[in-house]
Amino acid sequence: MEIMILPDAQRASELCAAVIDRAIRAKPGFVLGLATGSTPVPMYRELIRRHREEGLDFSRVRSFNLDEYLGLAPDHPASYRRFMNEQLFDHINIDPANTRVPDGLAADIDAACAQYEADIRAAGGVDVQVLGIGSDGHIGFNEPASSFASRTRSLTLTRQTRQDNARFFASLDDVPHGCVTMGIGTILESRTAVMLAFGAGKADAIAGAIEGPLCAMNPASALQLHPDARIFLDEAAASKLKLKDYYNEVFARSPYWQSFKEVK
Ligand code: PGA
């Protein structure tokens, strides 16, 4: 794992966007795995800026989102399809037909999940997967006790996650109980995983993910098994890491990371 601790969320988001920019320009037909939530919003804003001001071209990019609520129509104000359209897709030149978000209304959810996996494979696999982390350590909507071998499937949200996300709904009662999410096994097959985490509320989950044991109670700890996982943190999210000085030294000594002007 590579741990990049930046002074604030904006700087971390800009560096993460620069990594994605470089990867998209290097590979026609790039496959981008996307995440929702508050965390990736500044990173998406930076991708939009790069599209508008620096010619970042999404016309041949294909995307797969991690997850969706069960039972929400795509145009529901809190659906992840709507979130993605508003926060990113409507502002870049990606072909809407090349953007995929799991279907929370599929009549046969299991069949739709199997098809989602098949479609990711047919696209050549995810090149870079963007991830947030829940305060309970979830990645995608893989809640604690999710198998590290899990694939795209439906599951039940924890009360903690429903409470965390209630701010997007009229009330806690309106937050769906179910979701469909790529599995941890699916996420581990991405070529590169980039995780963003900001704020003190993520510090425990991040410490467990990076320095704790591999454990289904912290689904993000599965990233310890990922061959190319890059974690972008602000100081608050990094505050409970024991080896913070070491990660900072590795970061500062890396020619790759120092090649980004965002680090200067
Ligand atoms: P947040 O959600 O970015 O809104 O904190 C992260 C997540 O649940 O993965």
CSV table of C-alpha atoms and ligand atoms in Angstrom, one decimal:
chain,number,residue,atom,x,y,z
A,1,MET,CA,0.0,0.0,0.0
A,2,GLU,CA,1.1,3.5,-0.6
A,3,ILE,CA,-0.1,6.1,1.9
A,4,MET,CA,-0.1,9.8,0.8
A,5,ILE,CA,-0.9,12.3,3.6
A,6,LEU,CA,-1.6,15.8,2.2
A,7,PRO,CA,-2.2,18.9,4.2
A,8,ASP,CA,-5.9,19.0,3.4
A,9,ALA,CA,-8.7,17.3,1.4
A,10,GLN,CA,-8.4,19.6,-1.6
A,11,ARG,CA,-4.7,18.9,-2.0
A,12,ALA,CA,-5.3,15.2,-1.7
A,13,SER,CA,-8.1,15.3,-4.2
A,14,GLU,CA,-6.0,17.2,-6.7
A,15,LEU,CA,-3.2,14.6,-6.5
A,16,CYS,CA,-5.7,11.7,-6.9
A,17,ALA,CA,-7.2,13.4,-9.9
A,18,ALA,CA,-3.8,13.9,-11.4
A,19,VAL,CA,-3.1,10.2,-11.1
A,20,ILE,CA,-6.4,9.4,-12.8
A,21,ASP,CA,-5.7,12.1,-15.5
A,22,ARG,CA,-2.3,10.5,-16.3
A,23,ALA,CA,-3.8,7.0,-16.4
A,24,ILE,CA,-6.7,8.0,-18.8
A,25,ARG,CA,-4.3,9.8,-21.2
A,26,ALA,CA,-2.1,6.7,-21.3
A,27,LYS,CA,-4.7,4.2,-22.2
A,28,PRO,CA,-7.5,4.5,-24.8
A,29,GLY,CA,-10.6,2.7,-23.7
A,30,PHE,CA,-9.7,3.3,-20.1
A,31,VAL,CA,-12.1,1.7,-17.6
A,32,LEU,CA,-12.7,3.8,-14.5
A,33,GLY,CA,-14.4,2.5,-11.3
A,34,LEU,CA,-16.3,5.2,-9.5
A,35,ALA,CA,-17.6,5.9,-6.0
A,36,THR,CA,-20.2,8.1,-4.5
A,37,GLY,CA,-20.5,9.9,-1.2
A,38,SER,CA,-19.2,13.3,-0.1
A,39,THR,CA,-15.5,12.3,-0.2
A,40,PRO,CA,-14.9,12.0,-4.0
A,41,VAL,CA,-16.7,15.3,-4.8
A,42,PRO,CA,-13.7,17.6,-4.8
A,43,MET,CA,-11.8,15.0,-6.8
A,44,TYR,CA,-14.6,14.9,-9.4
A,45,ARG,CA,-14.5,18.7,-9.5
A,46,GLU,CA,-10.8,18.6,-10.3
A,47,LEU,CA,-11.4,16.0,-13.1
A,48,ILE,CA,-14.1,18.4,-14.5
A,49,ARG,CA,-11.6,21.3,-14.4
A,50,ARG,CA,-9.0,19.2,-16.2
A,51,HIS,CA,-11.6,18.3,-18.8
A,52,ARG,CA,-12.5,22.0,-19.4
A,53,GLU,CA,-9.1,23.6,-19.1
A,54,GLU,CA,-6.5,20.9,-19.9
A,55,GLY,CA,-8.2,18.8,-22.6
A,56,LEU,CA,-8.7,15.7,-20.5
A,57,ASP,CA,-10.8,13.6,-22.9
A,58,PHE,CA,-13.4,11.1,-21.5
A,59,SER,CA,-14.9,10.2,-24.9
A,60,ARG,CA,-13.5,6.7,-24.9
A,61,VAL,CA,-13.6,6.1,-21.1
A,62,ARG,CA,-16.0,3.5,-19.8
A,63,SER,CA,-17.1,3.6,-16.1
A,64,PHE,CA,-18.6,1.2,-13.6
A,65,ASN,CA,-19.9,2.5,-10.3
A,66,LEU,CA,-19.5,0.5,-7.1
A,67,ASP,CA,-23.0,0.5,-5.8
A,68,GLU,CA,-26.6,1.6,-5.7
A,69,TYR,CA,-29.5,1.6,-3.2
A,70,LEU,CA,-32.1,-1.1,-3.8
A,71,GLY,CA,-35.5,0.2,-4.7
A,72,LEU,CA,-34.4,3.7,-5.8
A,73,ALA,CA,-35.2,4.8,-9.3
A,74,PRO,CA,-32.3,6.3,-11.3
A,75,ASP,CA,-33.9,9.8,-11.1
A,76,HIS,CA,-34.5,9.6,-7.3
A,77,PRO,CA,-32.7,12.6,-5.7
A,78,ALA,CA,-30.6,10.3,-3.5
A,79,SER,CA,-29.9,7.6,-6.1
A,80,TYR,CA,-26.2,7.1,-7.0
A,81,ARG,CA,-27.0,7.2,-10.7
A,82,ARG,CA,-28.4,10.7,-10.2
A,83,PHE,CA,-25.4,11.7,-8.0
A,84,MET,CA,-23.0,10.6,-10.7
A,85,ASN,CA,-24.8,12.5,-13.4
A,86,GLU,CA,-24.9,15.7,-11.3
A,87,GLN,CA,-21.4,15.5,-9.8
A,88,LEU,CA,-19.4,14.2,-12.8
A,89,PHE,CA,-21.0,12.8,-16.0
A,90,ASP,CA,-23.1,15.9,-17.0
A,91,HIS,CA,-19.9,18.0,-16.9
A,92,ILE,CA,-17.5,15.9,-19.0
A,93,ASN,CA,-17.6,14.4,-22.5
A,94,ILE,CA,-18.2,10.8,-21.4
A,95,ASP,CA,-20.7,8.9,-23.5
A,96,PRO,CA,-23.7,8.3,-21.1
A,97,ALA,CA,-24.0,4.8,-22.7
A,98,ASN,CA,-20.6,4.0,-21.4
A,99,THR,CA,-21.4,4.8,-17.8
A,100,ARG,CA,-22.7,2.0,-15.6
A,101,VAL,CA,-24.3,2.1,-12.2
A,102,PRO,CA,-25.8,-1.1,-10.7
A,103,ASP,CA,-29.6,-1.2,-11.2
A,104,GLY,CA,-31.4,-0.9,-7.9
A,105,LEU,CA,-34.7,-1.8,-9.5
A,106,ALA,CA,-33.7,-4.9,-11.4
A,107,ALA,CA,-36.5,-7.5,-11.3
A,108,ASP,CA,-33.9,-10.3,-10.9
A,109,ILE,CA,-31.2,-8.8,-8.8
A,110,ASP,CA,-29.0,-11.9,-8.7
A,111,ALA,CA,-29.0,-12.1,-12.5
A,112,ALA,CA,-28.3,-8.3,-12.8
A,113,CYS,CA,-25.4,-8.7,-10.4
A,114,ALA,CA,-23.9,-11.6,-12.5
A,115,GLN,CA,-24.4,-9.5,-15.6
A,116,TYR,CA,-22.6,-6.5,-14.0
A,117,GLU,CA,-19.6,-8.8,-13.3
A,118,ALA,CA,-19.7,-10.1,-16.8
A,119,ASP,CA,-19.8,-6.6,-18.3
A,120,ILE,CA,-16.8,-5.5,-16.2
A,121,ARG,CA,-14.9,-8.5,-17.5
A,122,ALA,CA,-16.0,-7.8,-21.1
A,123,ALA,CA,-14.8,-4.2,-20.8
A,124,GLY,CA,-11.3,-5.6,-19.9
A,125,GLY,CA,-11.5,-5.1,-16.1
A,126,VAL,CA,-11.3,-1.9,-14.1
A,127,ASP,CA,-8.1,0.0,-14.6
A,128,VAL,CA,-8.4,2.4,-11.7
A,129,GLN,CA,-11.1,2.0,-9.0
A,130,VAL,CA,-12.0,5.0,-6.9
A,131,LEU,CA,-13.0,4.2,-3.3
A,132,GLY,CA,-14.2,6.0,-0.2
A,133,ILE,CA,-14.4,4.3,3.2
A,134,GLY,CA,-17.3,4.2,5.6
A,135,SER,CA,-16.9,5.0,9.2
A,136,ASP,CA,-17.4,1.3,9.7
A,137,GLY,CA,-14.7,0.5,7.2
A,138,HIS,CA,-17.0,-0.4,4.4
A,139,ILE,CA,-15.8,-0.1,0.8
A,140,GLY,CA,-18.5,0.1,-1.8
A,141,PHE,CA,-21.3,-1.0,0.4
A,142,ASN,CA,-19.5,-4.1,1.6
A,143,GLU,CA,-20.4,-3.9,5.2
A,144,PRO,CA,-18.5,-5.6,8.1
A,145,ALA,CA,-18.4,-9.4,7.8
A,146,SER,CA,-18.5,-9.2,4.0
A,147,SER,CA,-16.3,-11.9,2.5
A,148,PHE,CA,-13.0,-10.9,0.9
A,149,ALA,CA,-14.1,-13.2,-1.9
A,150,SER,CA,-17.5,-11.5,-2.4
A,151,ARG,CA,-18.7,-10.5,-5.8
A,152,THR,CA,-21.4,-8.1,-7.0
A,153,ARG,CA,-24.5,-8.8,-4.9
A,154,SER,CA,-27.3,-7.3,-2.9
A,155,LEU,CA,-27.0,-6.9,0.9
A,156,THR,CA,-28.4,-5.2,3.9
A,157,LEU,CA,-27.0,-1.9,5.1
A,158,THR,CA,-25.9,-1.5,8.7
A,159,ARG,CA,-27.7,1.0,10.9
A,160,GLN,CA,-24.4,3.0,11.1
A,161,THR,CA,-24.3,3.4,7.3
A,162,ARG,CA,-28.0,4.3,7.1
A,163,GLN,CA,-27.4,7.0,9.8
A,164,ASP,CA,-24.3,8.2,8.0
A,165,ASN,CA,-26.2,8.6,4.8
A,166,ALA,CA,-29.5,9.9,6.2
A,167,ARG,CA,-28.3,13.5,5.4
A,168,PHE,CA,-29.1,12.7,1.7
A,169,PHE,CA,-32.7,11.8,2.6
A,170,ALA,CA,-35.7,13.5,4.2
A,171,SER,CA,-35.4,11.2,7.3
A,172,LEU,CA,-33.6,8.1,8.5
A,173,ASP,CA,-36.8,6.1,7.7
A,174,ASP,CA,-36.4,7.0,4.1
A,175,VAL,CA,-32.9,5.5,3.7
A,176,PRO,CA,-33.3,2.1,2.0
A,177,HIS,CA,-32.3,-1.0,4.0
A,178,GLY,CA,-30.8,-2.7,1.0
A,179,CYS,CA,-28.1,-2.1,-1.6
A,180,VAL,CA,-26.3,-3.7,-4.5
A,181,THR,CA,-22.6,-3.4,-4.5
A,182,MET,CA,-19.5,-4.7,-6.3
A,183,GLY,CA,-17.9,-7.3,-4.0
A,184,ILE,CA,-14.6,-7.1,-2.2
A,185,GLY,CA,-13.3,-9.8,-4.6
A,186,THR,CA,-14.5,-7.6,-7.5
A,187,ILE,CA,-12.7,-4.5,-6.1
A,188,LEU,CA,-9.5,-6.5,-5.5
A,189,GLU,CA,-9.3,-7.3,-9.2
A,190,SER,CA,-9.0,-3.7,-10.2
A,191,ARG,CA,-5.5,-2.9,-11.5
A,192,THR,CA,-5.1,0.1,-9.3
A,193,ALA,CA,-7.3,1.1,-6.3
A,194,VAL,CA,-7.3,4.7,-5.1
A,195,MET,CA,-8.9,5.3,-1.8
A,196,LEU,CA,-9.7,8.8,-0.4
A,197,ALA,CA,-10.5,9.5,3.2
A,198,PHE,CA,-10.9,12.9,4.9
A,199,GLY,CA,-11.7,14.0,8.4
A,200,ALA,CA,-11.3,12.7,12.0
A,201,GLY,CA,-14.4,10.6,11.6
A,202,LYS,CA,-12.5,8.3,9.2
A,203,ALA,CA,-9.3,8.0,11.4
A,204,ASP,CA,-10.3,4.8,13.2
A,205,ALA,CA,-11.4,3.0,10.0
A,206,ILE,CA,-8.3,4.1,8.2
A,207,ALA,CA,-6.0,3.0,11.0
A,208,GLY,CA,-7.7,-0.4,11.0
A,209,ALA,CA,-7.6,-0.7,7.2
A,210,ILE,CA,-3.9,0.1,6.9
A,211,GLU,CA,-2.3,-1.1,10.1
A,212,GLY,CA,-4.9,-3.5,11.6
A,213,PRO,CA,-5.1,-7.2,10.9
A,214,LEU,CA,-6.8,-8.5,7.7
A,215,CYS,CA,-10.3,-8.7,9.1
A,216,ALA,CA,-13.8,-8.9,7.8
A,217,MET,CA,-14.8,-6.5,10.5
A,218,ASN,CA,-12.9,-3.8,8.6
A,219,PRO,CA,-13.7,-4.5,4.9
A,220,ALA,CA,-11.2,-1.9,3.7
A,221,SER,CA,-8.4,-4.0,5.3
A,222,ALA,CA,-8.8,-6.2,2.3
A,223,LEU,CA,-6.8,-3.6,0.4
A,224,GLN,CA,-3.7,-5.0,2.1
A,225,LEU,CA,-4.1,-7.8,-0.4
A,226,HIS,CA,-4.3,-5.4,-3.4
A,227,PRO,CA,-1.1,-5.2,-5.5
A,228,ASP,CA,-1.5,-1.5,-6.2
A,229,ALA,CA,-3.5,0.3,-3.5
A,230,ARG,CA,-2.9,4.0,-3.1
A,231,ILE,CA,-4.5,5.8,-0.1
A,232,PHE,CA,-5.0,9.6,-0.2
A,233,LEU,CA,-5.5,11.1,3.3
A,234,ASP,CA,-5.8,14.5,4.9
A,235,GLU,CA,-4.0,15.0,8.3
A,236,ALA,CA,-7.2,14.3,10.3
A,237,ALA,CA,-7.9,11.0,8.6
A,238,ALA,CA,-4.2,10.0,9.1
A,239,SER,CA,-4.1,11.0,12.7
A,240,LYS,CA,-4.3,7.5,14.2
A,241,LEU,CA,-1.7,5.9,12.0
A,242,LYS,CA,1.3,4.7,14.0
A,243,LEU,CA,3.8,4.8,11.0
A,244,LYS,CA,2.8,8.2,9.7
A,245,ASP,CA,6.4,9.5,9.7
A,246,TYR,CA,7.5,6.5,7.7
A,247,TYR,CA,4.7,6.9,5.1
A,248,ASN,CA,5.6,10.6,4.8
A,249,GLU,CA,9.3,9.7,4.2
A,250,VAL,CA,8.4,7.1,1.5
A,251,PHE,CA,6.1,9.6,-0.2
A,252,ALA,CA,8.8,12.3,-0.1
A,253,ARG,CA,11.5,10.0,-1.5
A,254,SER,CA,9.4,8.5,-4.3
A,255,PRO,CA,10.4,9.8,-7.8
A,256,TYR,CA,6.9,8.8,-9.0
A,257,TRP,CA,5.1,10.9,-6.5
A,258,GLN,CA,7.5,13.8,-6.7
A,259,SER,CA,6.9,13.9,-10.5
A,260,PHE,CA,3.4,15.4,-9.8
A,261,LYS,CA,3.3,19.2,-9.6
A,262,GLU,CA,0.5,18.8,-7.1
A,263,VAL,CA,3.0,17.5,-4.5
A,264,LYS,CA,5.2,20.6,-4.7
B,1,PGA,P1,-18.7,9.6,2.5
B,1,PGA,O1,-19.0,8.1,2.4
B,1,PGA,O2,-17.7,9.9,1.4
B,1,PGA,O3,-20.0,10.3,2.3
B,1,PGA,O4,-18.1,9.8,3.9
B,1,PGA,C1,-18.0,7.2,2.2
B,1,PGA,C2,-18.5,5.8,2.0
B,1,PGA,O5,-19.5,5.4,2.6
B,1,PGA,O6,-17.8,5.0,1.3
